[in-house]
Short mmCIF file of C-alpha atoms and ligand atoms in Angstrom, two decimals:
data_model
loop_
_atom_site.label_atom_id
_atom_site.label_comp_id
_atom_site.label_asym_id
_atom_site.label_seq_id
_atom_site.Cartn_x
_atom_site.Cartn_y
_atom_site.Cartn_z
CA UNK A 1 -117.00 -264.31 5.65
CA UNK A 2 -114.36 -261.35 6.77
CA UNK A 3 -111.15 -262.54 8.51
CA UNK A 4 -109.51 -260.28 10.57
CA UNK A 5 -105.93 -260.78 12.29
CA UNK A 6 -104.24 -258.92 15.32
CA UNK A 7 -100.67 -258.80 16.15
CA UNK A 8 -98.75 -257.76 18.65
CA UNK A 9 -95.63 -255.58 18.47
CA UNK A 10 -93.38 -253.77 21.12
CA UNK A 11 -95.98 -251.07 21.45
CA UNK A 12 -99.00 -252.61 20.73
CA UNK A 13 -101.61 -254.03 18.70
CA UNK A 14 -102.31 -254.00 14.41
CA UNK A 15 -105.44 -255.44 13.20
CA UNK A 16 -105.80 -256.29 9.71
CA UNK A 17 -109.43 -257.54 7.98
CA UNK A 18 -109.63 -259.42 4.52
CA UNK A 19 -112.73 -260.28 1.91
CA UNK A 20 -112.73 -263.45 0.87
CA UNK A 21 -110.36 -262.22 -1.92
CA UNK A 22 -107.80 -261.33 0.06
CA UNK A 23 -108.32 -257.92 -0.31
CA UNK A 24 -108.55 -254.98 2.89
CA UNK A 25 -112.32 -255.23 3.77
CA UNK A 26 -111.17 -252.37 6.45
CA UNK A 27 -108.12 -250.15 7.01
CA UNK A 28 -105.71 -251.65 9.14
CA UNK A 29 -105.94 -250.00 12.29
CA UNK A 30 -103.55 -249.95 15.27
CA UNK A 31 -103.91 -249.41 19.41
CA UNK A 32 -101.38 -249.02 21.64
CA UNK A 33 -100.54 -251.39 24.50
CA UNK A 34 -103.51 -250.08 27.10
CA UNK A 35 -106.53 -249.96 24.22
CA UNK A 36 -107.82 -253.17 24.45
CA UNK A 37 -111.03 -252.30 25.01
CA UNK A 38 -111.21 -249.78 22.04
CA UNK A 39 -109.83 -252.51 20.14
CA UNK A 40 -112.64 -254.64 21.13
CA UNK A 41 -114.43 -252.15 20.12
CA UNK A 42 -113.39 -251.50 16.70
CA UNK A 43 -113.72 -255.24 15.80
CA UNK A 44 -117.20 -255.26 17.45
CA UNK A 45 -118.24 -252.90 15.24
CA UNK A 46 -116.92 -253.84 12.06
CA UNK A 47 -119.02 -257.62 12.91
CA UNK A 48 -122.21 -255.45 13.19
CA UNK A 49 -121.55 -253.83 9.94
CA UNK A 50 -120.54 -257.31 8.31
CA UNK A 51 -123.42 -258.35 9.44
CA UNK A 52 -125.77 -255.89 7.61
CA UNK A 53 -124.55 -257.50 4.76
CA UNK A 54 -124.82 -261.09 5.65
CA UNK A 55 -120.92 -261.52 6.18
CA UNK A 56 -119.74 -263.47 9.47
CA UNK A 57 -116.10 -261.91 11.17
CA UNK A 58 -113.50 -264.46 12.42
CA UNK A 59 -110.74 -263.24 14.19
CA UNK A 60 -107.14 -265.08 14.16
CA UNK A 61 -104.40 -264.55 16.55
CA UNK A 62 -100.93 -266.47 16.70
CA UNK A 63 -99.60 -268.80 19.61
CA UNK A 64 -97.19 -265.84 20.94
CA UNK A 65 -100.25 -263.79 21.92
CA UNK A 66 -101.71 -265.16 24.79
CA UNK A 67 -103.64 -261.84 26.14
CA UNK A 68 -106.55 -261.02 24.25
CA UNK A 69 -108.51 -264.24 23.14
CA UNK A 70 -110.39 -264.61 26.75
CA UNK A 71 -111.98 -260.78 26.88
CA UNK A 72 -112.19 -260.44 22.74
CA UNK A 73 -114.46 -264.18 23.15
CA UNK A 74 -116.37 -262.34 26.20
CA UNK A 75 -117.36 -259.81 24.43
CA UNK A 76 -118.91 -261.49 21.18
CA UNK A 77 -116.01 -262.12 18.53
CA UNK A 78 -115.26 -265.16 17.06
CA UNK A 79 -111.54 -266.39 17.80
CA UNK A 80 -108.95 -268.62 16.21
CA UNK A 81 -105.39 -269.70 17.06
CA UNK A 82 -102.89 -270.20 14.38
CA UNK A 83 -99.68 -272.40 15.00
CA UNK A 84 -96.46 -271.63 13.98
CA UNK A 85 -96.34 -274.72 11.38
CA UNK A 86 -99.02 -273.01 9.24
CA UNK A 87 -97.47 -269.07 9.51
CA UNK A 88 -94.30 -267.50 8.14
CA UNK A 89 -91.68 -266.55 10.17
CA UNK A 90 -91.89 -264.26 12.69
CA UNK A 91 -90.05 -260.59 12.79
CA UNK A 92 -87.13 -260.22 15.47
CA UNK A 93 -89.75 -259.36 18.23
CA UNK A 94 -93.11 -259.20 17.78
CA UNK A 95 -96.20 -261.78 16.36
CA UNK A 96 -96.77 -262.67 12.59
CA UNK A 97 -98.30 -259.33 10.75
CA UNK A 98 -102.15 -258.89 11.20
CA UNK A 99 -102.68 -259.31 7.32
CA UNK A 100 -100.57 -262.65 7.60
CA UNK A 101 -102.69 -264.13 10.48
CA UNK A 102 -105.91 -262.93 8.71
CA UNK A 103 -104.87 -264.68 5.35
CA UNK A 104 -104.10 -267.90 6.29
CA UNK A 105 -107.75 -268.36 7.71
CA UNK A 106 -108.82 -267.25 4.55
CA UNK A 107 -107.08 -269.89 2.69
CA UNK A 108 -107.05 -272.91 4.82
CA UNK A 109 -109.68 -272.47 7.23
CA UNK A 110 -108.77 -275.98 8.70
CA UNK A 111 -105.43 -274.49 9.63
CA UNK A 112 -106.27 -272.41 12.24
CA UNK A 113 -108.05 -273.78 15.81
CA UNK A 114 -111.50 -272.52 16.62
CA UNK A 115 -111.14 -271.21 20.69
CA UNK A 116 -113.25 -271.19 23.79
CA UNK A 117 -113.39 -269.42 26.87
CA UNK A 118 -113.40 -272.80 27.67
CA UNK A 119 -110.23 -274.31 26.38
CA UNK A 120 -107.91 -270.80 26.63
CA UNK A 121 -105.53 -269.47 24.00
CA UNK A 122 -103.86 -273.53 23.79
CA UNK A 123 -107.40 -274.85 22.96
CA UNK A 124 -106.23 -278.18 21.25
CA UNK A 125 -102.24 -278.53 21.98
CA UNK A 126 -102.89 -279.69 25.79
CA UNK A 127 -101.15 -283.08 25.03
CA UNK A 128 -98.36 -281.59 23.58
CA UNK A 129 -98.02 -279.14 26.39
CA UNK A 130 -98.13 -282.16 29.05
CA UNK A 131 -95.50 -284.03 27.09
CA UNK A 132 -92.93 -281.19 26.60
CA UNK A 133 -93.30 -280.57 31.01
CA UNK A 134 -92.94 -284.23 31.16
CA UNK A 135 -89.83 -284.35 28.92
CA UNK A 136 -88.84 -281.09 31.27
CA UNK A 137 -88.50 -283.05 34.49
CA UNK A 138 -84.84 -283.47 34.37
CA UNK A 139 -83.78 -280.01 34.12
CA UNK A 140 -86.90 -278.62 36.44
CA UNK A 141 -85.04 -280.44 39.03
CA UNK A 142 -81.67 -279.74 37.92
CA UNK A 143 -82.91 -275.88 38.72
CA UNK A 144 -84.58 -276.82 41.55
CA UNK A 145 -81.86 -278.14 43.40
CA UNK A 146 -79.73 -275.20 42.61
CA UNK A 147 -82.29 -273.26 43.59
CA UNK A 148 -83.40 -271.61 40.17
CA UNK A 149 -86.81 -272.98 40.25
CA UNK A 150 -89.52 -272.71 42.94
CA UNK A 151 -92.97 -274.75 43.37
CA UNK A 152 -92.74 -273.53 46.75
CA UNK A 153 -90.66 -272.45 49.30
CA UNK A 154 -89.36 -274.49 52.46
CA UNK A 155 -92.16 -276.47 54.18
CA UNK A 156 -91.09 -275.87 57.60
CA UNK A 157 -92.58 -272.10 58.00
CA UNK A 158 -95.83 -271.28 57.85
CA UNK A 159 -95.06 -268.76 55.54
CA UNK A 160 -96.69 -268.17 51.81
CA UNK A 161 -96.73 -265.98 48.95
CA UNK A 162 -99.50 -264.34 47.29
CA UNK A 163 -98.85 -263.84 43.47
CA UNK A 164 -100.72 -262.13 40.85
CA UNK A 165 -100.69 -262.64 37.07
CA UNK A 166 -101.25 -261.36 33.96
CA UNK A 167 -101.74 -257.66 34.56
CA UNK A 168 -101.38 -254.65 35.54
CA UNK A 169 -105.12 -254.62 34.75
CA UNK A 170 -107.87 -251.93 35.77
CA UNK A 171 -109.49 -251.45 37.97
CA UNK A 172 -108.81 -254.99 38.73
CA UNK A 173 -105.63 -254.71 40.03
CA UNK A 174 -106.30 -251.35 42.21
CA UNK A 175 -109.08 -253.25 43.84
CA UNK A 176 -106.90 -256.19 44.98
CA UNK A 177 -103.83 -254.07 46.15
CA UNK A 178 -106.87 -252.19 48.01
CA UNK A 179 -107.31 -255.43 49.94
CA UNK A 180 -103.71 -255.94 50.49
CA UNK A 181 -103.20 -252.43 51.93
CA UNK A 182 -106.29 -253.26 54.12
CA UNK A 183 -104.79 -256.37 55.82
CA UNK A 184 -100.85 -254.81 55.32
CA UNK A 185 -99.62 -257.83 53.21
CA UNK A 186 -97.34 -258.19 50.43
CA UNK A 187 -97.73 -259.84 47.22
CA UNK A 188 -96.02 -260.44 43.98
CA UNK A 189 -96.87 -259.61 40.45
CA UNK A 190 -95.90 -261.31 37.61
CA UNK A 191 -96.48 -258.61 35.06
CA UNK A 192 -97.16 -258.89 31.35
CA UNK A 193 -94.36 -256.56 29.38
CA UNK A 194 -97.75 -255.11 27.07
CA UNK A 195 -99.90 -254.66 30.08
CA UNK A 196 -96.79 -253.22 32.34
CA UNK A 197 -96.01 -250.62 29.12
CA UNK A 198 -100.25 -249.56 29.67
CA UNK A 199 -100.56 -248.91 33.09
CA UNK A 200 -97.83 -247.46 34.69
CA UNK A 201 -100.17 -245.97 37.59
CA UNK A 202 -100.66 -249.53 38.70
CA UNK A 203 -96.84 -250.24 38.92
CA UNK A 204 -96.11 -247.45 40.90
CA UNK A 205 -98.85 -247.98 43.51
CA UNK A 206 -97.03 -252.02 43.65
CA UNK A 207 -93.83 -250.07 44.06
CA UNK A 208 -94.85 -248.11 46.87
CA UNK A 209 -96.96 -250.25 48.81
CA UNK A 210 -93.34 -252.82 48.81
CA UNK A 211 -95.01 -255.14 46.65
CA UNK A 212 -92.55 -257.24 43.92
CA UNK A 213 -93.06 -256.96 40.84
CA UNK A 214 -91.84 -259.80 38.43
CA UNK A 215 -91.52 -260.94 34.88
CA UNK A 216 -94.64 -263.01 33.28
CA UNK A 217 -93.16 -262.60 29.52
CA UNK A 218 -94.01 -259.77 26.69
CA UNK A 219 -97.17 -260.91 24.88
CA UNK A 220 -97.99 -264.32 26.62
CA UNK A 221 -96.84 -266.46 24.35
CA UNK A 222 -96.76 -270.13 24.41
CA UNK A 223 -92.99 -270.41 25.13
CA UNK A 224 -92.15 -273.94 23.63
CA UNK A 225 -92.96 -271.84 19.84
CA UNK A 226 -90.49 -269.78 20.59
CA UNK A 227 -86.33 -269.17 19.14
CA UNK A 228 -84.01 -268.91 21.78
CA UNK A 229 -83.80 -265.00 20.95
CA UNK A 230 -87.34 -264.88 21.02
CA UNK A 231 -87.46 -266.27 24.73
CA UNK A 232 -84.90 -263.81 25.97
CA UNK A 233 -86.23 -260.78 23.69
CA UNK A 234 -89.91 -261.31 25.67
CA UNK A 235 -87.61 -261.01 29.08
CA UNK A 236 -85.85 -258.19 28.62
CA UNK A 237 -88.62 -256.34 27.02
CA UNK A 238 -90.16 -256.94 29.77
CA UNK A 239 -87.49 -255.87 32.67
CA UNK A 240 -87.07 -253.16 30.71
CA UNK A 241 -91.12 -251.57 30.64
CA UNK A 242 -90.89 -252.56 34.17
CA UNK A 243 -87.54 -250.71 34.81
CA UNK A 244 -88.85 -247.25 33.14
CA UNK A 245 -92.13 -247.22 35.10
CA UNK A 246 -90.67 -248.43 38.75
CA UNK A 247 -86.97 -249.04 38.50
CA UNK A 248 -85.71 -252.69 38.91
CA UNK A 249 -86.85 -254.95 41.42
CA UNK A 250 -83.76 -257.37 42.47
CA UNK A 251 -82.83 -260.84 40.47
CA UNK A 252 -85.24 -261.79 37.51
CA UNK A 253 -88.00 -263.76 38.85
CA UNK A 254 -90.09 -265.07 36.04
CA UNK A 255 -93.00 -267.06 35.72
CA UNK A 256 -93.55 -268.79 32.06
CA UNK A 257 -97.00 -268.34 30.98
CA UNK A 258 -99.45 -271.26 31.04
CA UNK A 259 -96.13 -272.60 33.11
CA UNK A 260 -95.06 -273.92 29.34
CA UNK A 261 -91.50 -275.42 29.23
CA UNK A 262 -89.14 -277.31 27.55
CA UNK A 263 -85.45 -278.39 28.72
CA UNK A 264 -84.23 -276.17 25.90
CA UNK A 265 -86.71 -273.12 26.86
CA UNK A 266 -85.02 -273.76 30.23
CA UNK A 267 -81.77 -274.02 29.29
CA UNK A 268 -82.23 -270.57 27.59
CA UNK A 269 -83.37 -269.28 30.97
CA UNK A 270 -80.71 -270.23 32.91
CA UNK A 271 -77.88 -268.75 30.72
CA UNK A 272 -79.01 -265.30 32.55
CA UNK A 273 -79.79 -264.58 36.20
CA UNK A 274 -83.60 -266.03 35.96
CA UNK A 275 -85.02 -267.76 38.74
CA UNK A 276 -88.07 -269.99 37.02
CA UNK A 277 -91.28 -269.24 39.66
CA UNK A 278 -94.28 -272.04 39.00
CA UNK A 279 -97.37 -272.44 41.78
CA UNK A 280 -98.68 -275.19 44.29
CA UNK A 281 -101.63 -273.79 45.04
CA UNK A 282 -104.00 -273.14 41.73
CA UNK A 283 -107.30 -272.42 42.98
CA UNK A 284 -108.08 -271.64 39.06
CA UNK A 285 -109.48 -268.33 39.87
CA UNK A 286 -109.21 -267.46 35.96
CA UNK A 287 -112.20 -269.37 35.52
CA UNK A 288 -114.72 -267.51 37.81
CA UNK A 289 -115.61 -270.20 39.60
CA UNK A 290 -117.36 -267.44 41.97
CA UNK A 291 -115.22 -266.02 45.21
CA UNK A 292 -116.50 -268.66 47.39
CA UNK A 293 -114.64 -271.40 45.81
CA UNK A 294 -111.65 -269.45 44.94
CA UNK A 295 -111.50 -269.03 48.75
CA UNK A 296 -112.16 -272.52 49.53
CA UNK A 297 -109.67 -273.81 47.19
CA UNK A 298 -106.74 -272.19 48.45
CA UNK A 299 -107.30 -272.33 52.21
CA UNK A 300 -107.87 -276.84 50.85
CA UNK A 301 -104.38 -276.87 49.14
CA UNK A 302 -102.56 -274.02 50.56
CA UNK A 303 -99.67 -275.55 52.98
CA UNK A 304 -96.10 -274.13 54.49
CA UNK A 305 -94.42 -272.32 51.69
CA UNK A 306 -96.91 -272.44 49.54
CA UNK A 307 -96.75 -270.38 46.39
CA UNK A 308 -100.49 -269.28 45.75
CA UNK A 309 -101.31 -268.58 41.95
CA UNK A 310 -104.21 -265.73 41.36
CA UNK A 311 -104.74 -263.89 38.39
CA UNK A 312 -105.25 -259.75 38.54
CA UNK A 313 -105.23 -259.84 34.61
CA UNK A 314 -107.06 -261.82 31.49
CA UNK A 315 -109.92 -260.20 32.04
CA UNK A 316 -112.73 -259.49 34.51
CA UNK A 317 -111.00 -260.54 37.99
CA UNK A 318 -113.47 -258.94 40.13
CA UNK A 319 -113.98 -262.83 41.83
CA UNK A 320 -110.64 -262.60 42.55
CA UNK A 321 -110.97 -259.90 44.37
CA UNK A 322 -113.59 -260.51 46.09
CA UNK A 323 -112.22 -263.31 47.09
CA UNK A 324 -108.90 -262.01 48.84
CA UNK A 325 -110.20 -260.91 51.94
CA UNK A 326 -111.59 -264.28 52.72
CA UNK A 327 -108.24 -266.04 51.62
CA UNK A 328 -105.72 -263.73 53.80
CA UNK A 329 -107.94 -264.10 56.84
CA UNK A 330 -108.53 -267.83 56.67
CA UNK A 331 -105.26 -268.06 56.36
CA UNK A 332 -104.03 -265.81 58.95
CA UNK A 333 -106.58 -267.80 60.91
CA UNK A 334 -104.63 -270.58 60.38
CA UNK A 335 -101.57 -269.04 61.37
CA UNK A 336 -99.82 -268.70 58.30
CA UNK A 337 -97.94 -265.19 57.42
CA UNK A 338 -97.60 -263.55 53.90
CA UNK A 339 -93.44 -262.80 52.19
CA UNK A 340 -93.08 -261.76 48.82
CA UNK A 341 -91.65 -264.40 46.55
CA UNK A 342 -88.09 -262.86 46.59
CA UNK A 343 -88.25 -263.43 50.77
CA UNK A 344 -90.03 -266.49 51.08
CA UNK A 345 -87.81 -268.97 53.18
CA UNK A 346 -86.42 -271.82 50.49
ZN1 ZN B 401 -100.42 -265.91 32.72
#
């Protein structure tokens, strides 16, 4: 067996691969922010030449990296998730090293969580991640009645928001603002800080076209793992890729990823200017369900001031787009108009 560990950073990716000694069984090797794909690559290859010698490759990433698991599975690798409780502590702002992700596979392999494209990056922790939004109530509606937390807008107008997560991601996400220019409709994107630091083209065209562009966190972490400086570190990170690329875009709006909360995680939010944005209409596009029933599922739940949740990013999204045209013209069929998040009525 060869164990192999990828963190993240505030430019990219490291990946680190041990022998069952511990010992490099390749040079670590990093890729900047927009290389996924040659970093798919590079572990691809090193499995085919583990495999000439019998050896399997397992791959380990930590619970602040939500990105990567999905495409890396895709493509033929062999993931695992390891949880804070069996790591060392993290630097200021970025994941555990590669070497130190790699390493604990090698010597508790029962400490780290086999993955599907199945189960996603939380394969495992579901009930945990009900209980904490349970325990989350309070405050949600704290925030929502002070209006720092949306799950729609106003119910009155027939008025909804498109939104878009987990990119910018080609050609992906050029293919569905193609569709919005087509039918003149604007949308919001809640942008991963790694993914918004690769593709800069993409943020500009959003820019342009009057799109909004919002804050979906640094590296996708599972937020409820996180220190309180960790939180706002993946925030402003993030603001600030965004920022260089497009200039800012109003009040923080920010939607957590996987929608993970705690009352402290949102107690951290609220100290700044964040509005919290979460979804009533999931028509779980992530899980290419084909475009069909992506379209039938939203035109089902969508209602007045409903807050639509697509993904652009986490991989191949060309259901997604494919399925846009279909969802703005049912809905316009239904008389329903499109507002960015930041000008839907609440
Ligand atoms: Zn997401």
């Amino acid at each position: 067996m060869r164990y192999s560990g990828i963190a993240w950073t505030g430019t990219g990716f490291e990946v680190a691969v041990l022998d069952e000694d511990g010992r490099p069984a390749a040079p670590p090797a990093r890729f900047a922010a927009g290389r996924i794909r040659a970093l798919t690559e590079h572990l691809l290859g090193l499995q085919r030449e583990f495999a000439d010698t019998g050896e399997s490759l397992l791959t380990v990433i930590d619970s602040t990296n939500g990105m990567l698991d999905g495409g890396l599975m895709s493509a033929g690798l062999t993931l695992y998730r390891a949880d804070p409780w069996v790591l060392p502590q993290r630097p200021a702002f970025g994941s555990v090293a590669a070497e130190e992700l790699a390493a604990v596979a090698l010597r508790d392999p029962d400490a780290v969580v086999r993955l599907s494209v199945e189960t996603g990056t939380l394969g495992g922790r579901s009930a945990q991640m009900i209980a904490d939004i349970d325990a989350s109530v309070p405050a949600l509606d704290f925030m929502r009645r002070s209006g720092r937390c949306l799950f729609s807008g106003q119910r009155e107008r027939p008025v909804v928001a498109l939104t878009f997560d987990d990119g910018p991601n080609p050609p992906y996400t050029g293919r569905i603002l193609d569709v919005l220019d087509r039918y003149a409709v604007p949308a919001t994107f809640f942008c991963v800080g790694l993914h918004a630091l690769a593709h800069r083209a993409e943020l500009e065209r959003m820019a342009a076209a009057g799109h909004q562009i919002a804050n979906h966190s640094w590296s996708h972490p599972y937020l409820p793992d996180l220190s309180r400086g960790e939180v706002l570190a993946q925030l402003e990170r993030t603001d600030e890729a965004i920022a260089k690329a497009v200039g800012s875009d109003g009040p923080r709006m920010f939607r957590p990823p996987y929608g993970s909360r705690t009352p402290d995680v949102l107690r951290w939010l609220t100290e700044g200017e964040t509005t919290v944005v979460l979804w009533d209409v999931e028509p779980s596009d992530w899980a290419r369900p084909g475009a069909d029933a992506i379209t039938r599922a939203v035109l089902e739940q969508t209602r007045p001031g409903s807050l639509i949740l697509m993904h652009d990013g986490g991989g191949d999204r060309s259901q997604t787009a494919d399925a846009l045209p279909g969802v703005i013209e049912g809905l316009l069929d239904r008389g329903y108009t499109f507002a960015r998040v930041d000008a839907l009525p609440t």
